[in-house]
Rosetta silent file (secondary structure, phi, psi, omega in degrees, C-alpha in Angstrom):
SEQUENCE: MLTAAVTFWVGGFDVIYACQDHDYDRSQGLHSLPRFLGIRNALVIARLFHIVMLGLLIALIVTFGLGKLAVVGVIAVAALLLYEHTLVRYDDLSKLNAAFFTMNGVISVVFFLFVAGDMLLRR
SCORE:     score description
SCORE:     0.000 S_00000001
   1 L     0.000  -40.289  179.271    0.000    0.000    0.000 S_00000001
   2 H   -65.664  -40.214  177.584    2.821    2.389    0.805 S_00000001
   3 H   -62.039  -43.064  178.436    4.478    1.621   -2.530 S_00000001
   4 H   -65.386  -40.947  178.811    1.205    2.291   -4.351 S_00000001
   5 H   -61.321  -45.836  179.379    0.680    5.518   -2.381 S_00000001
   6 H   -64.800  -37.446  178.896    4.163    6.739   -3.262 S_00000001
   7 H   -62.255  -45.685  178.813    3.621    5.752   -6.904 S_00000001
   8 H   -69.768  -33.820  176.649    0.429    7.828   -7.145 S_00000001
   9 H   -63.383  -51.346  179.683    2.076   10.699   -5.253 S_00000001
  10 H   -63.150  -42.774  177.821    5.054   10.746   -7.608 S_00000001
  11 H   -58.554  -42.063  179.562    2.784   10.288  -10.627 S_00000001
  12 H   -64.071  -48.328 -178.495    0.694   13.254   -9.528 S_00000001
  13 H   -75.828  -22.482  174.576    3.558   15.635   -9.014 S_00000001
  14 H   -68.843  -39.139  176.806    5.297   14.384  -12.154 S_00000001
  15 H   -63.626  -42.388  177.418    2.202   15.278  -14.198 S_00000001
  16 H   -59.157  -48.287 -177.614    2.218   18.741  -12.596 S_00000001
  17 H   -63.789  -34.668 -178.952    5.899   19.176  -13.422 S_00000001
  18 H   -69.146  -17.049 -179.903    5.389   17.974  -16.997 S_00000001
  19 H   -60.643  -31.416 -179.851    2.925   20.807  -17.617 S_00000001
  20 H   -67.623  -19.073 -178.893    5.809   23.220  -18.074 S_00000001
  21 H   -97.176    9.488 -175.421    6.993   21.175  -21.070 S_00000001
  22 H   -51.327  -52.200 -177.001    3.629   21.247  -22.865 S_00000001
  23 H   -65.310  -42.116  178.504    4.762   23.479  -25.753 S_00000001
  24 H   -63.653  -45.227 -179.941    8.061   21.644  -26.190 S_00000001
  25 H   -59.046  -40.906  179.075    6.342   18.259  -26.125 S_00000001
  26 H   -65.134  -45.442 -177.495    3.913   19.451  -28.786 S_00000001
  27 H   -66.901  -26.907 -177.787    6.682   20.845  -31.016 S_00000001
  28 H  -100.404    0.761  179.414    8.693   17.623  -30.742 S_00000001
  29 L    71.602   25.680  178.727    5.760   15.226  -31.113 S_00000001
  30 L   -81.506  158.691 -172.344    6.199   13.812  -27.598 S_00000001
  31 L  -116.372   61.952  176.322    3.289   12.105  -25.878 S_00000001
  32 L   -84.818  162.909  176.783    3.068   13.470  -22.337 S_00000001
  33 H   -60.221  -45.795  178.647   -0.229   13.733  -20.466 S_00000001
  34 H   -60.282  -37.163  179.286   -0.241   17.553  -20.611 S_00000001
  35 H   -71.510  -40.095 -176.578    0.356   17.461  -24.360 S_00000001
  36 H   -73.552  -43.249 -174.362   -2.198   14.702  -24.940 S_00000001
  37 H  -102.769  -13.865 -171.778   -4.951   15.992  -22.607 S_00000001
  38 L    91.193  156.084 -175.753   -4.067   19.670  -22.274 S_00000001
  39 H   -63.677  -43.669 -178.629   -2.705   21.355  -19.175 S_00000001
  40 H   -57.966  -49.174 -178.902   -6.097   21.843  -17.514 S_00000001
  41 H   -70.239  -32.953  177.116   -7.025   18.152  -17.804 S_00000001
  42 H   -63.549  -38.623  177.728   -3.532   17.019  -16.849 S_00000001
  43 H   -66.856  -32.562  174.471   -3.872   18.970  -13.607 S_00000001
  44 H   -64.841  -43.288  177.349   -7.188   17.199  -12.969 S_00000001
  45 H   -60.482  -42.664  178.464   -5.407   13.854  -13.453 S_00000001
  46 H   -60.026  -42.410  177.632   -2.711   14.978  -10.985 S_00000001
  47 H   -62.630  -42.797  178.652   -5.424   15.801   -8.437 S_00000001
  48 H   -62.545  -42.038  176.709   -7.032   12.404   -8.958 S_00000001
  49 H   -58.975  -41.730 -178.325   -3.676   10.670   -8.474 S_00000001
  50 H   -71.992  -30.631  174.319   -3.216   12.549   -5.199 S_00000001
  51 H   -66.533  -42.344  176.349   -6.730   11.640   -4.033 S_00000001
  52 H   -61.270  -41.962  178.404   -5.925    7.973   -4.685 S_00000001
  53 H   -57.299  -45.660 -179.908   -2.682    8.450   -2.758 S_00000001
  54 H   -64.016  -39.864  175.682   -4.591    9.800    0.243 S_00000001
  55 H   -60.157  -40.703  178.294   -7.000    6.871    0.097 S_00000001
  56 H   -67.784  -36.064  176.759   -4.064    4.477    0.120 S_00000001
  57 H   -66.094  -38.862  176.473   -2.517    6.265    3.113 S_00000001
  58 H   -63.980  -43.038  177.478   -5.810    5.914    4.981 S_00000001
  59 H   -61.766  -37.021  178.097   -5.913    2.210    4.077 S_00000001
  60 H   -62.918  -43.746  179.015   -2.339    1.907    5.342 S_00000001
  61 H   -61.927  -45.782 -179.356   -3.318    3.423    8.686 S_00000001
  62 H   -64.917  -47.734 -176.446   -6.286    1.080    9.033 S_00000001
  63 H   -60.491  -40.987 -176.857   -4.356   -2.020    7.944 S_00000001
  64 H   -96.025    5.155  176.459   -1.477   -1.435   10.337 S_00000001
  65 L    61.948   36.001  178.366   -3.623   -0.156   13.171 S_00000001
  66 L   -72.758  164.167 -171.854   -1.841    3.162   13.397 S_00000001
  67 L  -102.035 -161.666 -173.692   -3.211    5.778   15.748 S_00000001
  68 H   -63.637  -34.831 -179.716   -4.476    9.320   15.865 S_00000001
  69 H   -65.036  -38.728  176.244   -1.114   10.942   15.244 S_00000001
  70 H   -65.773  -37.768  177.008   -0.786    9.080   11.937 S_00000001
  71 H   -62.478  -44.256  177.149   -4.316   10.208   11.035 S_00000001
  72 H   -60.791  -36.509  176.869   -3.313   13.799   11.758 S_00000001
  73 H   -61.329  -42.106  178.208   -0.302   13.212    9.500 S_00000001
  74 H   -67.398  -37.506  176.653   -2.556   12.190    6.613 S_00000001
  75 H   -63.929  -41.384  177.443   -4.733   15.240    7.231 S_00000001
  76 H   -63.202  -42.598  177.187   -1.599   17.409    7.149 S_00000001
  77 H   -61.511  -42.521  178.564   -0.502   15.744    3.905 S_00000001
  78 H   -61.123  -42.724  178.870   -3.955   16.375    2.423 S_00000001
  79 H   -64.250  -41.354  178.766   -3.751   20.053    3.399 S_00000001
  80 H   -66.463  -39.518  176.779   -0.264   20.358    1.897 S_00000001
  81 H   -64.976  -40.545  176.775   -1.389   18.672   -1.316 S_00000001
  82 H   -59.296  -46.334  177.713   -4.358   21.017   -1.508 S_00000001
  83 H   -60.869  -43.710  178.836   -2.003   23.967   -1.121 S_00000001
  84 H   -56.286  -43.160 -178.301    0.327   22.494   -3.756 S_00000001
  85 H   -72.718  -21.494  175.459   -2.560   22.283   -6.211 S_00000001
  86 H   -78.328  -19.661 -179.588   -3.559   25.900   -5.535 S_00000001
  87 H   -73.780  -27.834 -174.087   -0.076   27.058   -6.531 S_00000001
  88 L  -115.475  124.410  176.078   -0.365   25.748  -10.093 S_00000001
  89 E  -121.117  156.136 -177.522   -3.134   26.737  -12.465 S_00000001
  90 L   -60.016  -27.764 -178.362   -3.558   25.752  -16.093 S_00000001
  91 L  -103.919    5.580  178.704   -3.080   29.386  -17.131 S_00000001
  92 E  -151.900   99.817  179.593   -0.292   30.202  -14.641 S_00000001
  93 L  -100.634   15.821 -173.957    2.609   27.820  -14.098 S_00000001
  94 L   -65.117  -23.331 -179.308    4.867   30.484  -12.547 S_00000001
  95 L  -103.050   18.574 -176.089    4.802   28.816   -9.101 S_00000001
  96 H   -60.418  -42.386 -179.390    5.444   25.330  -10.443 S_00000001
  97 H   -64.172  -38.553  176.930    8.896   24.985   -8.866 S_00000001
  98 H   -63.890  -41.949  179.761    7.542   25.937   -5.434 S_00000001
  99 H   -65.847  -42.006 -173.229    4.760   23.404   -5.843 S_00000001
 100 H   -77.718  -59.342 -172.722    7.058   20.694   -7.114 S_00000001
 101 H   -78.448  -53.968 -174.426   10.274   20.959   -5.139 S_00000001
 102 H   -66.509  -53.355 -173.775    9.346   22.705   -1.910 S_00000001
 103 H   -64.880  -39.723 -178.467    5.947   21.196   -1.214 S_00000001
 104 H   -70.858  -31.395  173.031    6.907   17.617   -2.014 S_00000001
 105 H   -65.114  -43.474  178.793    9.935   17.835    0.231 S_00000001
 106 H   -64.392  -44.296 -178.494    7.750   19.136    3.053 S_00000001
 107 H   -58.383  -45.762 -177.154    5.082   16.478    2.445 S_00000001
 108 H   -64.333  -41.711 -179.696    7.541   13.600    2.699 S_00000001
 109 H   -69.296  -42.712 -179.770    9.070   14.863    5.950 S_00000001
 110 H   -59.807  -48.527 -178.752    5.691   15.683    7.526 S_00000001
 111 H   -62.455  -44.219  178.425    4.261   12.241    6.808 S_00000001
 112 H   -58.319  -48.130 -176.481    7.385   10.516    8.104 S_00000001
 113 H   -63.279  -41.557 -179.926    7.423   12.537   11.329 S_00000001
 114 H   -67.407  -43.188 -179.352    3.748   11.944   12.105 S_00000001
 115 H   -70.220  -42.198  177.633    3.888    8.200   11.432 S_00000001
 116 H   -62.252  -42.288  177.790    7.199    7.790   13.270 S_00000001
 117 H   -62.077  -41.917  177.948    5.813    9.783   16.198 S_00000001
 118 H   -60.262  -44.842 -177.809    2.689    7.630   16.210 S_00000001
 119 H   -68.339  -38.212  179.574    4.731    4.449   16.271 S_00000001
 120 H   -67.980  -37.952  179.531    7.046    5.725   19.018 S_00000001
 121 H   -70.258  -22.784 -178.514    4.119    6.764   21.218 S_00000001
 122 L   -83.647   -8.466 -177.541    2.555    3.326   20.853 S_00000001
 123 L   -73.037    0.000    0.000    5.594    1.508   22.289 S_00000001
């Protein structure tokens, strides 16, 4: 489940990052999601990937019997992902690097700290 969650997380932010290459992909005949579906629809796909990721994180918590701190971690990740998606719009990709590099670094550390804290408190 964690592998699937990470796969959808990476897939989502990779689609966001690929939006900046839309014009190049079109000029070179490349077949990226933003080029194939358009930037607006590619961003919808990225959101869907991140929703699936959150569902998988919730399933992970349930399956492993993690506690409230891990749940708070998933809520924090959801809030950070929401913020990440507000930074990038189909008609304005100027904040793409902040969304891609900064937010994803923060998300990974936040989730780790909440789950690790949950596990340490349960000992």
